[in-house]
PDB file of C-alpha atoms in Angstrom:
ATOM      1  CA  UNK A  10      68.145 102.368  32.040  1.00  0.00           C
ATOM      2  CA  UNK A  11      64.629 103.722  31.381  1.00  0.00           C
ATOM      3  CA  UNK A  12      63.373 100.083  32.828  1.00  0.00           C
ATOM      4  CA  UNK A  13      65.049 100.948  36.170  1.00  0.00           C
ATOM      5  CA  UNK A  14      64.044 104.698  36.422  1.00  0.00           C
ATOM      6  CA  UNK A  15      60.400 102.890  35.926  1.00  0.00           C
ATOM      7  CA  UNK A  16      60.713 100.882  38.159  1.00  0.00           C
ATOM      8  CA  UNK A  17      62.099 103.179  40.915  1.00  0.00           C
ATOM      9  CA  UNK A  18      59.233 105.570  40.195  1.00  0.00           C
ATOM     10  CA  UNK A  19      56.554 102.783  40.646  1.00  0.00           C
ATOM     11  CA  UNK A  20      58.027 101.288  44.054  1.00  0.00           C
ATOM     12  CA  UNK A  21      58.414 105.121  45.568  1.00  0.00           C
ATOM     13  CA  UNK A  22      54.467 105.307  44.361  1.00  0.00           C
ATOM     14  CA  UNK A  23      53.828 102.479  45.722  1.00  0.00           C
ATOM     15  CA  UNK A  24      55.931 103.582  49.132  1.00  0.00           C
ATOM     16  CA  UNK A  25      53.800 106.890  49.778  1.00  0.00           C
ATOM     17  CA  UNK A  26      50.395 105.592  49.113  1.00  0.00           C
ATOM     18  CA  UNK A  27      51.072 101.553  51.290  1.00  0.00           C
ATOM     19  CA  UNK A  28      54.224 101.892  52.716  1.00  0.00           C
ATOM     20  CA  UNK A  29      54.415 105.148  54.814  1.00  0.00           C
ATOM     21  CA  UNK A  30      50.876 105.113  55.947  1.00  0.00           C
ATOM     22  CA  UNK A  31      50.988 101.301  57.428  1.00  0.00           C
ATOM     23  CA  UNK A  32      54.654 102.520  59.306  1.00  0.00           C
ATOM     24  CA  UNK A  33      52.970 105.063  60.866  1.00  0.00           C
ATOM     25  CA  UNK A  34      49.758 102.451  61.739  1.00  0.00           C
ATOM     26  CA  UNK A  35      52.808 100.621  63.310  1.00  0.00           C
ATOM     27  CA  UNK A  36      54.417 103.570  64.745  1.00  0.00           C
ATOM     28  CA  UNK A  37      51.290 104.381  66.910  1.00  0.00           C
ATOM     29  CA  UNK A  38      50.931 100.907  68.689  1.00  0.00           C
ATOM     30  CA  UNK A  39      53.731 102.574  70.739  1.00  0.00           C
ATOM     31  CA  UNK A  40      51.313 104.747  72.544  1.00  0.00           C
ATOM     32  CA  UNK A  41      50.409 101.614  74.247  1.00  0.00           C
ATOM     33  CA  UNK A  42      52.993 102.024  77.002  1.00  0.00           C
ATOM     34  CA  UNK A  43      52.170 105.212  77.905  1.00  0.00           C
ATOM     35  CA  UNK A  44      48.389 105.515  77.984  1.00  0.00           C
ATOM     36  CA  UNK A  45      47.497 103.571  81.035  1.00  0.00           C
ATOM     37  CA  UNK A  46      44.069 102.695  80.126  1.00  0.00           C
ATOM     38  CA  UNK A  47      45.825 100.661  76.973  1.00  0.00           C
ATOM     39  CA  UNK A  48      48.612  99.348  79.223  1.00  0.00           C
ATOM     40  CA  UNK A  49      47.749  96.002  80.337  1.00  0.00           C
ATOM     41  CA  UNK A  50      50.348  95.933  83.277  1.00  0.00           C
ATOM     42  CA  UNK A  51      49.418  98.588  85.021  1.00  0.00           C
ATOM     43  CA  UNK A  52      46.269 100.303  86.716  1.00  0.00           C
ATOM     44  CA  UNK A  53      43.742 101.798  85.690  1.00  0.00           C
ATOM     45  CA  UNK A  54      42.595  99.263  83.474  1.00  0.00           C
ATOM     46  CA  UNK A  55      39.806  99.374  81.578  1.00  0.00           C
ATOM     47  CA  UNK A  56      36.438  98.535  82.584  1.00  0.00           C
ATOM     48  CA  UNK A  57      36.169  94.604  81.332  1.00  0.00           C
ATOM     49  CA  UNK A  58      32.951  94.021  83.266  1.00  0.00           C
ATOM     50  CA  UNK A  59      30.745  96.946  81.699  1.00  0.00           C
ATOM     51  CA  UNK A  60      28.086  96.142  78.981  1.00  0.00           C
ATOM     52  CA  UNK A  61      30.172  98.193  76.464  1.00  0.00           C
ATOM     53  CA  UNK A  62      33.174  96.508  76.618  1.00  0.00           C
ATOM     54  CA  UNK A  63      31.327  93.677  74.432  1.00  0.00           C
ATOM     55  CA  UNK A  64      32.058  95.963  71.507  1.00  0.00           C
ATOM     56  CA  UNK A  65      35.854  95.325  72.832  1.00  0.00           C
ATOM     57  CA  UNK A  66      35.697  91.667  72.726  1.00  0.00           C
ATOM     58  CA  UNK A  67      33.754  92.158  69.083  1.00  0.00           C
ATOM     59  CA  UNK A  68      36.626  94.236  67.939  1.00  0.00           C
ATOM     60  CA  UNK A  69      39.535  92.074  69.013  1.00  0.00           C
ATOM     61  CA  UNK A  70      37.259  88.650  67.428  1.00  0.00           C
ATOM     62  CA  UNK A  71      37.758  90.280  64.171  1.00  0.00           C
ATOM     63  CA  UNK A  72      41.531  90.060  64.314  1.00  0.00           C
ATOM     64  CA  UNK A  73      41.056  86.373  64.915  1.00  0.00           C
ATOM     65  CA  UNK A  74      41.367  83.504  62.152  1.00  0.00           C
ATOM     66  CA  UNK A  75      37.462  84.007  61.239  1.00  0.00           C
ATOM     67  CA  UNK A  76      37.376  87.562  61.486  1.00  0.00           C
ATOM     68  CA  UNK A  77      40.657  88.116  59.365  1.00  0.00           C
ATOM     69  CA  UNK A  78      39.030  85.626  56.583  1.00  0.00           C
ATOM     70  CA  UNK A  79      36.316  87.619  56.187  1.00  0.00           C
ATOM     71  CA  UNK A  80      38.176  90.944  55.824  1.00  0.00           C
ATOM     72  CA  UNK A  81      40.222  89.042  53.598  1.00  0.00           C
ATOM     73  CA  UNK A  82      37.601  87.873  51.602  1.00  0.00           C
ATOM     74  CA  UNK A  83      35.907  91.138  51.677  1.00  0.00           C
ATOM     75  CA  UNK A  84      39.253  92.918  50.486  1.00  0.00           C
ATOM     76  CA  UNK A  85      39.671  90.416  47.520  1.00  0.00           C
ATOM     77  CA  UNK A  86      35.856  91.392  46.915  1.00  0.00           C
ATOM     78  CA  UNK A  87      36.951  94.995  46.564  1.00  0.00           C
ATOM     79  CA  UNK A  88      39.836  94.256  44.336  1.00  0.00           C
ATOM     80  CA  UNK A  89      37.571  92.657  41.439  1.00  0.00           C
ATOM     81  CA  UNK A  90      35.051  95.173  41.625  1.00  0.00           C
ATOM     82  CA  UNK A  91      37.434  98.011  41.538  1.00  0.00           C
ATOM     83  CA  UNK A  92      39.985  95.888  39.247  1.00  0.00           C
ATOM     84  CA  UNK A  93      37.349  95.391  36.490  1.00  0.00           C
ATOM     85  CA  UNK A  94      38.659  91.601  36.677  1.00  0.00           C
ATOM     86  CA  UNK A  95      36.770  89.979  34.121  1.00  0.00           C
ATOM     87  CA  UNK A  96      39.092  86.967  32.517  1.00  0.00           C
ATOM     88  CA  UNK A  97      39.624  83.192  33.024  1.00  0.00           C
ATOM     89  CA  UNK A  98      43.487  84.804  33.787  1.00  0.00           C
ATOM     90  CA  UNK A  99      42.238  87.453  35.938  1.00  0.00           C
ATOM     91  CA  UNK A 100      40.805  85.462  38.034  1.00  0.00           C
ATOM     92  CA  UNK A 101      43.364  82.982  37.960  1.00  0.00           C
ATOM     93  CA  UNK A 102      46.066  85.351  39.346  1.00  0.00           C
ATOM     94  CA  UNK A 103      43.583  85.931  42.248  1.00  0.00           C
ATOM     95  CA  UNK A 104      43.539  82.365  43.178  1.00  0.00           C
ATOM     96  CA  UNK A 105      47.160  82.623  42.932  1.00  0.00           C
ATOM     97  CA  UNK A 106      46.716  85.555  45.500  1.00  0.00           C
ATOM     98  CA  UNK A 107      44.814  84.027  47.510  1.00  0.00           C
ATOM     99  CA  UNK A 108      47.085  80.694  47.698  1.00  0.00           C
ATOM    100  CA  UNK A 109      50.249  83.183  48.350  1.00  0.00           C
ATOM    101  CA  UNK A 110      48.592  85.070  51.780  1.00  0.00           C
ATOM    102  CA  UNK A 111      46.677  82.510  52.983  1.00  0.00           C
ATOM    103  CA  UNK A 112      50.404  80.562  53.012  1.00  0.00           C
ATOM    104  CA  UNK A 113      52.177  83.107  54.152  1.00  0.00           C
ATOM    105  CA  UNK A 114      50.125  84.653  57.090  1.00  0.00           C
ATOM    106  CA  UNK A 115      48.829  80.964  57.873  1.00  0.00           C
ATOM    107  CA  UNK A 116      52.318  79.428  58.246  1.00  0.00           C
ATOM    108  CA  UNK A 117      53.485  82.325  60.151  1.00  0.00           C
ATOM    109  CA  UNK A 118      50.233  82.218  62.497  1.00  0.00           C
ATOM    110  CA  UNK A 119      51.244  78.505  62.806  1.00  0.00           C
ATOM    111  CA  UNK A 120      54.967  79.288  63.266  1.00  0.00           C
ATOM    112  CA  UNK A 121      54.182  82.321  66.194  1.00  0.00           C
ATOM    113  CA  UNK A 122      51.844  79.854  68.344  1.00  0.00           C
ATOM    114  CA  UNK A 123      53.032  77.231  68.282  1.00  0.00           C
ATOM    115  CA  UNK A 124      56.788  77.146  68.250  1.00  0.00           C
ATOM    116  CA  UNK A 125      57.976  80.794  69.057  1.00  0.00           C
ATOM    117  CA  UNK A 126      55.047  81.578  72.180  1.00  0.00           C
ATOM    118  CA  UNK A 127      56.389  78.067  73.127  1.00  0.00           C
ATOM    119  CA  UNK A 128      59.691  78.827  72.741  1.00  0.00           C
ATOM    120  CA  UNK A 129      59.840  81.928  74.679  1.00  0.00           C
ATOM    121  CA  UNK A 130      57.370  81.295  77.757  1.00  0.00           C
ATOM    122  CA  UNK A 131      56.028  84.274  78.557  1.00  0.00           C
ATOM    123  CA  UNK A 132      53.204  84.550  80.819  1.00  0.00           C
ATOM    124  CA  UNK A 133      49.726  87.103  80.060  1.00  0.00           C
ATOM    125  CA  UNK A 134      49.498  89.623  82.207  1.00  0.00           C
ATOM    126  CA  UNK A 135      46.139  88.546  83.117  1.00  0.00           C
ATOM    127  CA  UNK A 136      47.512  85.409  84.392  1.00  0.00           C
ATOM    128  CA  UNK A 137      50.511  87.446  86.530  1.00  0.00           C
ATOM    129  CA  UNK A 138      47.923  89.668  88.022  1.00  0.00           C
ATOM    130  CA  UNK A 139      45.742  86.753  88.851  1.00  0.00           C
ATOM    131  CA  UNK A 140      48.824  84.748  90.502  1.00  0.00           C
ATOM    132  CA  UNK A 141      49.925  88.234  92.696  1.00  0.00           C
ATOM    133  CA  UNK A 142      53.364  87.801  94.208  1.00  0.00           C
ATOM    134  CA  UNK A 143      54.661  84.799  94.881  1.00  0.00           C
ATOM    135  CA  UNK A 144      51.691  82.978  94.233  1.00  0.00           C
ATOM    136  CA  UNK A 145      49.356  85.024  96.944  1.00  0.00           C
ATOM    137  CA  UNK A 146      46.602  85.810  94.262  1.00  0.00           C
ATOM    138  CA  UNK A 147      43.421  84.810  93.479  1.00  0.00           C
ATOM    139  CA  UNK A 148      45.069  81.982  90.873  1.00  0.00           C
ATOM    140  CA  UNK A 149      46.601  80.580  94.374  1.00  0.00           C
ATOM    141  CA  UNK A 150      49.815  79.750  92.543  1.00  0.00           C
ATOM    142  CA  UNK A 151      52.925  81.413  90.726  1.00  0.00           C
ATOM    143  CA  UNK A 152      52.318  81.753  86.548  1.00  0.00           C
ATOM    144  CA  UNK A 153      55.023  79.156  86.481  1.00  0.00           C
ATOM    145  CA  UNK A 154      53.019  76.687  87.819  1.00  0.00           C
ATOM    146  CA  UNK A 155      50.448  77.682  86.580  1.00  0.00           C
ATOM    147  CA  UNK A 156      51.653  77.156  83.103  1.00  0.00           C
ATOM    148  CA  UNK A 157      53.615  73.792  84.166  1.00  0.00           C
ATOM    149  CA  UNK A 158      50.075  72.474  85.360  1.00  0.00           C
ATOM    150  CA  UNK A 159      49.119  70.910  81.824  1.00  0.00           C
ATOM    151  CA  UNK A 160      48.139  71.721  78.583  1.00  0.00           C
ATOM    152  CA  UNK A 161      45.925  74.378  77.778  1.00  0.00           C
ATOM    153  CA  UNK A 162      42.742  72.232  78.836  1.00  0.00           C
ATOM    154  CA  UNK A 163      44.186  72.002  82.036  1.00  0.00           C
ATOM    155  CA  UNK A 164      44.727  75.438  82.483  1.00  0.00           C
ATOM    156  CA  UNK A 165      41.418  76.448  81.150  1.00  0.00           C
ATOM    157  CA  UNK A 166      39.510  74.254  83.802  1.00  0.00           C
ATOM    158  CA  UNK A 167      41.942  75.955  86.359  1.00  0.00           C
ATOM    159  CA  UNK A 168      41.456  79.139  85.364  1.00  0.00           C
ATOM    160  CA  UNK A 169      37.703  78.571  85.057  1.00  0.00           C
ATOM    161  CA  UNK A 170      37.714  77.513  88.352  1.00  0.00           C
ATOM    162  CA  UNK A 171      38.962  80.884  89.790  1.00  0.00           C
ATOM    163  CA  UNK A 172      36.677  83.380  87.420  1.00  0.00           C
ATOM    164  CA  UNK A 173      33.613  81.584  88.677  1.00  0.00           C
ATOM    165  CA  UNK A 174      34.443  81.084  92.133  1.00  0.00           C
ATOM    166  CA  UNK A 175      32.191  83.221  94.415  1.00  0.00           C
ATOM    167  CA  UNK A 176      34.598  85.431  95.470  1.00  0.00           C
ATOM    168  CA  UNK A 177      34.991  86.577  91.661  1.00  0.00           C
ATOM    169  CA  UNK A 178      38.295  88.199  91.774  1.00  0.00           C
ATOM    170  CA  UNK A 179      37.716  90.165  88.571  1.00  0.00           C
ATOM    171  CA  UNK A 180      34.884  91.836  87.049  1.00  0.00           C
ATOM    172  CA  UNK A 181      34.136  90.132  83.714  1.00  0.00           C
ATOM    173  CA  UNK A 182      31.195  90.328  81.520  1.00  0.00           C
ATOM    174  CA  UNK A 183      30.383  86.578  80.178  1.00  0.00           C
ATOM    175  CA  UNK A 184      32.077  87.160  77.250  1.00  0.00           C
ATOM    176  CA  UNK A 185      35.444  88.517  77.904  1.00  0.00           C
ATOM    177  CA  UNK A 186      35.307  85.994  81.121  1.00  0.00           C
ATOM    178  CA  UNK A 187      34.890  83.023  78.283  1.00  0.00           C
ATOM    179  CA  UNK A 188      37.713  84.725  76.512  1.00  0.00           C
ATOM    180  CA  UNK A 189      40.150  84.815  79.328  1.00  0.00           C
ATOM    181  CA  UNK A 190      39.382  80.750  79.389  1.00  0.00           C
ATOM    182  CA  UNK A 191      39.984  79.892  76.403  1.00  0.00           C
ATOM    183  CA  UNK A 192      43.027  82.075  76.027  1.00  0.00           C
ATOM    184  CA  UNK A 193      45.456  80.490  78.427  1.00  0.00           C
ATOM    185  CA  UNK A 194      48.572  79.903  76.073  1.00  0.00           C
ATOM    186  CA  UNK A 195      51.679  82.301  76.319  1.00  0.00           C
ATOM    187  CA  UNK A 196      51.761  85.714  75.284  1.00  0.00           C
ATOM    188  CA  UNK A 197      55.055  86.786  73.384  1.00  0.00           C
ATOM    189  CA  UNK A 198      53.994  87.804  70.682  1.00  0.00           C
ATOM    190  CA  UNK A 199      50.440  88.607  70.128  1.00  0.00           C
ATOM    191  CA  UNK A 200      48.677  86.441  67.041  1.00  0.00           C
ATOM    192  CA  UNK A 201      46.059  88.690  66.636  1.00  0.00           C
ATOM    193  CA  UNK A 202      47.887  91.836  66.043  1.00  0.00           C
ATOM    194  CA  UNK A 203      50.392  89.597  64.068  1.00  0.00           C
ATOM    195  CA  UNK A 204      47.319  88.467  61.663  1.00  0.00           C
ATOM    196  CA  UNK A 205      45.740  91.801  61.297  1.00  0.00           C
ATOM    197  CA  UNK A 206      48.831  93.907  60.483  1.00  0.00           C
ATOM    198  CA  UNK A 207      49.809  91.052  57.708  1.00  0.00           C
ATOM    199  CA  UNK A 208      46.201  91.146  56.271  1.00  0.00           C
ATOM    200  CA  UNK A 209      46.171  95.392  56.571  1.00  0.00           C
ATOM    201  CA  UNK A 210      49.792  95.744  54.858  1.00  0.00           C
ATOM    202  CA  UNK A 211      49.340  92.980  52.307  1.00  0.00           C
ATOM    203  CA  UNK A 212      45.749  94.232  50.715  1.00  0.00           C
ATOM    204  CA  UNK A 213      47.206  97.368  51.368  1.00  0.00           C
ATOM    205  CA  UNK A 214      50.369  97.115  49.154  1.00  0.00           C
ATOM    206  CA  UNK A 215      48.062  95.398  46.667  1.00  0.00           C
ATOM    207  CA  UNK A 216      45.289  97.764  45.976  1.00  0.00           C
ATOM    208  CA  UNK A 217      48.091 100.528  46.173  1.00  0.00           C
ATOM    209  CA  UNK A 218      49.588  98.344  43.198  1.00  0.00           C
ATOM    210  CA  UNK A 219      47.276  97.849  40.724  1.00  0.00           C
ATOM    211  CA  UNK A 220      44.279 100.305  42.080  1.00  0.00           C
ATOM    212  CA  UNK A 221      44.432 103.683  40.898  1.00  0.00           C
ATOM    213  CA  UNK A 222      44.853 106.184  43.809  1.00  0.00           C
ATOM    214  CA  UNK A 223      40.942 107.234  44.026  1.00  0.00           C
ATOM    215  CA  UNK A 224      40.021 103.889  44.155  1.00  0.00           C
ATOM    216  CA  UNK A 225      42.470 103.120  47.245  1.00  0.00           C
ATOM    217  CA  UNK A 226      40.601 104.923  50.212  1.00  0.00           C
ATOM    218  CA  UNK A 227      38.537 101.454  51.202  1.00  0.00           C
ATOM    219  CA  UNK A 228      41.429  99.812  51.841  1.00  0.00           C
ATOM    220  CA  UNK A 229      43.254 102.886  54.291  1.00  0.00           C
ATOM    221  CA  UNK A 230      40.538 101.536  56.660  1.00  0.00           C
ATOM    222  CA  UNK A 231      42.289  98.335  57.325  1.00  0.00           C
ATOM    223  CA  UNK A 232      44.941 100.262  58.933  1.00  0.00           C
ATOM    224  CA  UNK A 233      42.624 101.903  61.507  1.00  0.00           C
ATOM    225  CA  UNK A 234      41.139  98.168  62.260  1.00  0.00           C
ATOM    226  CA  UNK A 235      44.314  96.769  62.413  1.00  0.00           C
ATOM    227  CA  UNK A 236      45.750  99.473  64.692  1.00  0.00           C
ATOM    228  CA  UNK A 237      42.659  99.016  67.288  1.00  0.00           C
ATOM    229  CA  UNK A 238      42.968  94.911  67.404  1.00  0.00           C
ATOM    230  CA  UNK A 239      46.324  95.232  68.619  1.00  0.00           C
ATOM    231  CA  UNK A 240      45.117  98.375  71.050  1.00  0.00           C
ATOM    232  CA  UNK A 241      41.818  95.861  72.320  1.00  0.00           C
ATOM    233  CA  UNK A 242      44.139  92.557  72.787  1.00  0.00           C
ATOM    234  CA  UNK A 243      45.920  94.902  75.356  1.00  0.00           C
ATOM    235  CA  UNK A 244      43.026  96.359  76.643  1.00  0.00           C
ATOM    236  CA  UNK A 245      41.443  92.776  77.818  1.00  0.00           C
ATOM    237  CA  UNK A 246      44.873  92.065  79.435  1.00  0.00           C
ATOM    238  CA  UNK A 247      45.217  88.924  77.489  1.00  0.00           C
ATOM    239  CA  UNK A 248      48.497  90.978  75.785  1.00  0.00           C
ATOM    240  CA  UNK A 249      51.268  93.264  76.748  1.00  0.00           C
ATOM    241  CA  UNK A 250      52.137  96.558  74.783  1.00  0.00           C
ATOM    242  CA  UNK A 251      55.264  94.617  74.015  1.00  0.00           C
ATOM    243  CA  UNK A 252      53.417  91.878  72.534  1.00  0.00           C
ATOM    244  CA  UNK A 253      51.151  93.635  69.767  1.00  0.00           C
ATOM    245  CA  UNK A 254      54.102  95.702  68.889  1.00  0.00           C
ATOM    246  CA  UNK A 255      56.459  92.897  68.021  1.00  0.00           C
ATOM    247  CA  UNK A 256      53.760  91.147  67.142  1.00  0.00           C
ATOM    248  CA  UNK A 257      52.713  94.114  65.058  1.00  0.00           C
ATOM    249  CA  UNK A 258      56.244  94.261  63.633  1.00  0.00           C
ATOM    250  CA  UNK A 259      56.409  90.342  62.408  1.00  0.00           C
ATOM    251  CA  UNK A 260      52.452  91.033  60.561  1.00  0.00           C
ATOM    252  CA  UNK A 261      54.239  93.943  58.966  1.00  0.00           C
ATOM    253  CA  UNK A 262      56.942  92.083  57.606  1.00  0.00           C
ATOM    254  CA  UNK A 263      55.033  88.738  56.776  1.00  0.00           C
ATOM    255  CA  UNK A 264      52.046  90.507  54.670  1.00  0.00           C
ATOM    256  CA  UNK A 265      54.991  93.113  52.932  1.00  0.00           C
ATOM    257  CA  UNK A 266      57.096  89.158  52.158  1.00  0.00           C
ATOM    258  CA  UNK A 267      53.428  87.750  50.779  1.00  0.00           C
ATOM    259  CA  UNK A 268      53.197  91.195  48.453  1.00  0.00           C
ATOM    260  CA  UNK A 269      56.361  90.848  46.859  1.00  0.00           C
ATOM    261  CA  UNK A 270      55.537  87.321  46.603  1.00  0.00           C
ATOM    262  CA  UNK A 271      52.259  87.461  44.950  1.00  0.00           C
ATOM    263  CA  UNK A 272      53.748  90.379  42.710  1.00  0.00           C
ATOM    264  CA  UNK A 273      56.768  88.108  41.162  1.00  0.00           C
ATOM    265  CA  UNK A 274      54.703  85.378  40.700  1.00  0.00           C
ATOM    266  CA  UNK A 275      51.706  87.418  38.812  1.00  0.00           C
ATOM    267  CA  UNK A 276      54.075  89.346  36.655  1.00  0.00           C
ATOM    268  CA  UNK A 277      55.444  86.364  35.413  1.00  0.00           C
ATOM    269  CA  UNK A 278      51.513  85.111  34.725  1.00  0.00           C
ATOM    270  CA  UNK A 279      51.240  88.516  33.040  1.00  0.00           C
TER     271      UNK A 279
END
């Protein structure tokens, strides 16, 4: 009986200090649909072709395979400092870590782009505004055909085609203009907000584990970054609101799975 009380106490602990604060990180990528400048289907958008808007592109980079490697690197960093993890089994149960999130996230990365986007079809709304109705845009064809052209070297040669044409329907700096390029896959659901939510709740729930709670306030900041790569993949256009929140949602769920995961398996090393 005492066992379960224990227990109880340590996951409501644990629920205050990972669990509420990364719901409400979720909660907010809601306000996407109704502050315009977020909104990628509707006007106004945001500036894409000032200088600043580099920091933009920077921002949602980082929420990319080797931005979220580094952060998870970084976070694993933090855990052995703060962890005092000094023993050959220490460190062992951080490989095992390691082994369990880089599965988990990776597979579902893997699983999201290339069987569920392809599954579901959905166009980015950069392509739809490029297309206009019926095909009368710039892109001089519907996103249907657009997307039935070829694979996404195809596309990427037709859509480079239209960004550097001398009209230049849209402003771009380089950058964002190389990013629209190389992006020209489907939308439904966002990867980057998917990878960045998994790698925010999983350290999160982690540290929040075996940190005490003073040594915890490094890792709140992934929750902030997390929360503005799914705002900035909207921002470019590249993603709907409904994309970073669902694929907000599926992160969520994937880094809470890797947690519990990596929490059997090391209590049974313990």
């Amino acid at each position: 009986m005492d066992n379960g009380i224990d227990n109880q106490a340590i996951f409501s602990t644990i629920f205050f200090r990972a669990g509420l604060p990364i719901i409400i990180a979720w909660l907010l990528l809601f306000l996407a649909y109704f502050i315009a400048l977020i909104d990628s289907t509707r006007e106004p958008f945001a500036d894409l072709g000032s200088k600043d808007s580099h920091i933009l592109y920077l921002l949602s980079q980082s929420g990319g395979t080797t931005g979220t490697t580094i952060i998870a690197v970084l976070m694993l960093a933090l855990l052995l400092i703060y962890g005092r993890v000094t023993s050959k089994r220490q460190i062992l149960t951080i490989g095992i870590m390691i082994l369990i999130v880089a599965g988990c996230i990776g597979g579902g990365a893997f699983l999201n782009e290339f069987i569920i986007k392809e599954q579901l079809k959905v166009p980015r709304p950069n392509i739809i505004a490029l297309a206009g109705e019926n095909g009368s845009g710039p892109l001089g064809m519907t996103p249907e055909d657009f997307y039935g052209s070829g694979g996404k070297v195809v596309r990427s040669k037709l859509l480079a085609e239209v960004l550097y044409s001398e009209s230049n329907p849209v402003s771009l700096i380089p950058s964002i203009k190389t990013h629209w390029i190389k992006e020209t896959g489907y939308s439904f659901p966002s990867g980057h907000s998917f990878a960045s939510m998994s790698i925010a709740t999983f350290f999160l729930f982690l540290s929040a584990t075996y940190l005490s709670m003073s040594r915890l306030w490094p890792f709140y900041f992934l929750l902030p970054w997390a929360v503005a790569v799914c705002y900035s993949r909207s921002i470019l256009r590249v993603h709907t609101p409904t994309d970073i929140v669902v694929g907000g949602f599926i992160g969520l769920m994937v880094g809470l799975i890797a947690w519990i995961v990596t929490r059997k398996m090391t209590r049974r090393r313990t």
